Amino acid sequence: MPFVNIRIVKEVIASDPEGKKAGIAAKVTEAIREATGLSDEDVWVVFEEVNARDWYLGPINVETRRKG
C-alpha cells in the first residue's frame, strides 16, 4: 500500500486548502494507480502544511524569499 507524504507551504494552498489538497491527492493517486494497477483505496496521501516562515531554503525562509 503506497503512502505519499506531501509537505507543502501552507500559504500556497491558502485560497482553497480543501479543494487544492483534494485535487493534488486525486492526481497523485491516479499516477500511482496507473503505474501499479492498485485501486484508489490502496493509495494513502497525507498532507503536512508548513508555514512559509518555517520552511527554509538554505539560510533564508520562504516567507523572506517571497518578499524579495
PDB file of C-alpha atoms in Angstrom:
ATOM      1  CA  MET A   1       0.000   0.000   0.000  1.00  0.00           C
ATOM      2  CA  PRO A   2       1.735   3.229  -1.135  1.00  0.00           C
ATOM      3  CA  PHE A   3       1.902   6.025   1.412  1.00  0.00           C
ATOM      4  CA  VAL A   4       2.551   9.502  -0.006  1.00  0.00           C
ATOM      5  CA  ASN A   5       3.516  12.273   2.414  1.00  0.00           C
ATOM      6  CA  ILE A   6       3.244  15.719   0.836  1.00  0.00           C
ATOM      7  CA  ARG A   7       4.771  18.648   2.682  1.00  0.00           C
ATOM      8  CA  ILE A   8       3.537  21.926   1.297  1.00  0.00           C
ATOM      9  CA  VAL A   9       3.890  25.566   2.225  1.00  0.00           C
ATOM     10  CA  LYS A  10       0.555  26.457   3.822  1.00  0.00           C
ATOM     11  CA  GLU A  11       0.279  29.779   2.003  1.00  0.00           C
ATOM     12  CA  VAL A  12       0.429  28.040  -1.412  1.00  0.00           C
ATOM     13  CA  ILE A  13      -2.961  26.444  -0.813  1.00  0.00           C
ATOM     14  CA  ALA A  14      -4.444  29.136   1.456  1.00  0.00           C
ATOM     15  CA  SER A  15      -7.095  30.302  -1.022  1.00  0.00           C
ATOM     16  CA  ASP A  16      -8.786  26.861  -1.112  1.00  0.00           C
ATOM     17  CA  PRO A  17      -6.957  24.355   1.098  1.00  0.00           C
ATOM     18  CA  GLU A  18      -9.507  21.545   0.909  1.00  0.00           C
ATOM     19  CA  GLY A  19     -10.057  21.904  -2.833  1.00  0.00           C
ATOM     20  CA  LYS A  20      -6.364  22.131  -3.664  1.00  0.00           C
ATOM     21  CA  LYS A  21      -5.459  19.171  -1.451  1.00  0.00           C
ATOM     22  CA  ALA A  22      -8.262  17.106  -2.990  1.00  0.00           C
ATOM     23  CA  GLY A  23      -7.022  17.961  -6.491  1.00  0.00           C
ATOM     24  CA  ILE A  24      -3.419  17.122  -5.682  1.00  0.00           C
ATOM     25  CA  ALA A  25      -4.413  13.878  -3.954  1.00  0.00           C
ATOM     26  CA  ALA A  26      -6.549  12.833  -6.931  1.00  0.00           C
ATOM     27  CA  LYS A  27      -3.709  13.373  -9.410  1.00  0.00           C
ATOM     28  CA  VAL A  28      -1.100  11.652  -7.236  1.00  0.00           C
ATOM     29  CA  THR A  29      -3.457   8.727  -6.668  1.00  0.00           C
ATOM     30  CA  GLU A  30      -4.183   8.469 -10.390  1.00  0.00           C
ATOM     31  CA  ALA A  31      -0.471   8.407 -11.258  1.00  0.00           C
ATOM     32  CA  ILE A  32       0.230   5.639  -8.746  1.00  0.00           C
ATOM     33  CA  ARG A  33      -2.857   3.687  -9.816  1.00  0.00           C
ATOM     34  CA  GLU A  34      -1.822   3.854 -13.485  1.00  0.00           C
ATOM     35  CA  ALA A  35       1.748   2.819 -12.701  1.00  0.00           C
ATOM     36  CA  THR A  36       0.885  -0.045 -10.339  1.00  0.00           C
ATOM     37  CA  GLY A  37      -2.639  -1.212 -11.095  1.00  0.00           C
ATOM     38  CA  LEU A  38      -3.644  -0.680  -7.471  1.00  0.00           C
ATOM     39  CA  SER A  39      -7.064   0.699  -6.570  1.00  0.00           C
ATOM     40  CA  ASP A  40      -7.615   4.250  -5.333  1.00  0.00           C
ATOM     41  CA  GLU A  41      -8.294   2.926  -1.836  1.00  0.00           C
ATOM     42  CA  ASP A  42      -4.824   1.349  -1.745  1.00  0.00           C
ATOM     43  CA  VAL A  43      -3.092   4.730  -2.059  1.00  0.00           C
ATOM     44  CA  TRP A  44      -2.751   6.849   1.062  1.00  0.00           C
ATOM     45  CA  VAL A  45      -1.987  10.558   0.726  1.00  0.00           C
ATOM     46  CA  VAL A  46      -1.190  12.726   3.752  1.00  0.00           C
ATOM     47  CA  PHE A  47      -0.561  16.467   3.753  1.00  0.00           C
ATOM     48  CA  GLU A  48       1.656  18.341   6.160  1.00  0.00           C
ATOM     49  CA  GLU A  49       1.207  22.087   5.957  1.00  0.00           C
ATOM     50  CA  VAL A  50       4.212  24.185   6.905  1.00  0.00           C
ATOM     51  CA  ASN A  51       4.190  27.947   7.389  1.00  0.00           C
ATOM     52  CA  ALA A  52       6.371  29.802   4.885  1.00  0.00           C
ATOM     53  CA  ARG A  53       8.371  31.304   7.753  1.00  0.00           C
ATOM     54  CA  ASP A  54       9.210  27.763   8.963  1.00  0.00           C
ATOM     55  CA  TRP A  55      10.364  26.365   5.588  1.00  0.00           C
ATOM     56  CA  TYR A  56      13.952  27.220   4.749  1.00  0.00           C
ATOM     57  CA  LEU A  57      15.901  27.118   1.519  1.00  0.00           C
ATOM     58  CA  GLY A  58      19.410  27.251   2.876  1.00  0.00           C
ATOM     59  CA  PRO A  59      19.621  30.056   5.453  1.00  0.00           C
ATOM     60  CA  ILE A  60      16.551  32.002   4.231  1.00  0.00           C
ATOM     61  CA  ASN A  61      12.926  31.073   4.848  1.00  0.00           C
ATOM     62  CA  VAL A  62      10.336  31.005   2.065  1.00  0.00           C
ATOM     63  CA  GLU A  63       8.441  33.977   3.508  1.00  0.00           C
ATOM     64  CA  THR A  64      11.544  36.178   3.296  1.00  0.00           C
ATOM     65  CA  ARG A  65      12.458  34.917  -0.197  1.00  0.00           C
ATOM     66  CA  ARG A  66       8.988  35.746  -1.496  1.00  0.00           C
ATOM     67  CA  LYS A  67       9.252  39.288  -0.176  1.00  0.00           C
ATOM     68  CA  GLY A  68      12.363  39.657  -2.316  1.00  0.00           C
TER      69      GLY A  68
END
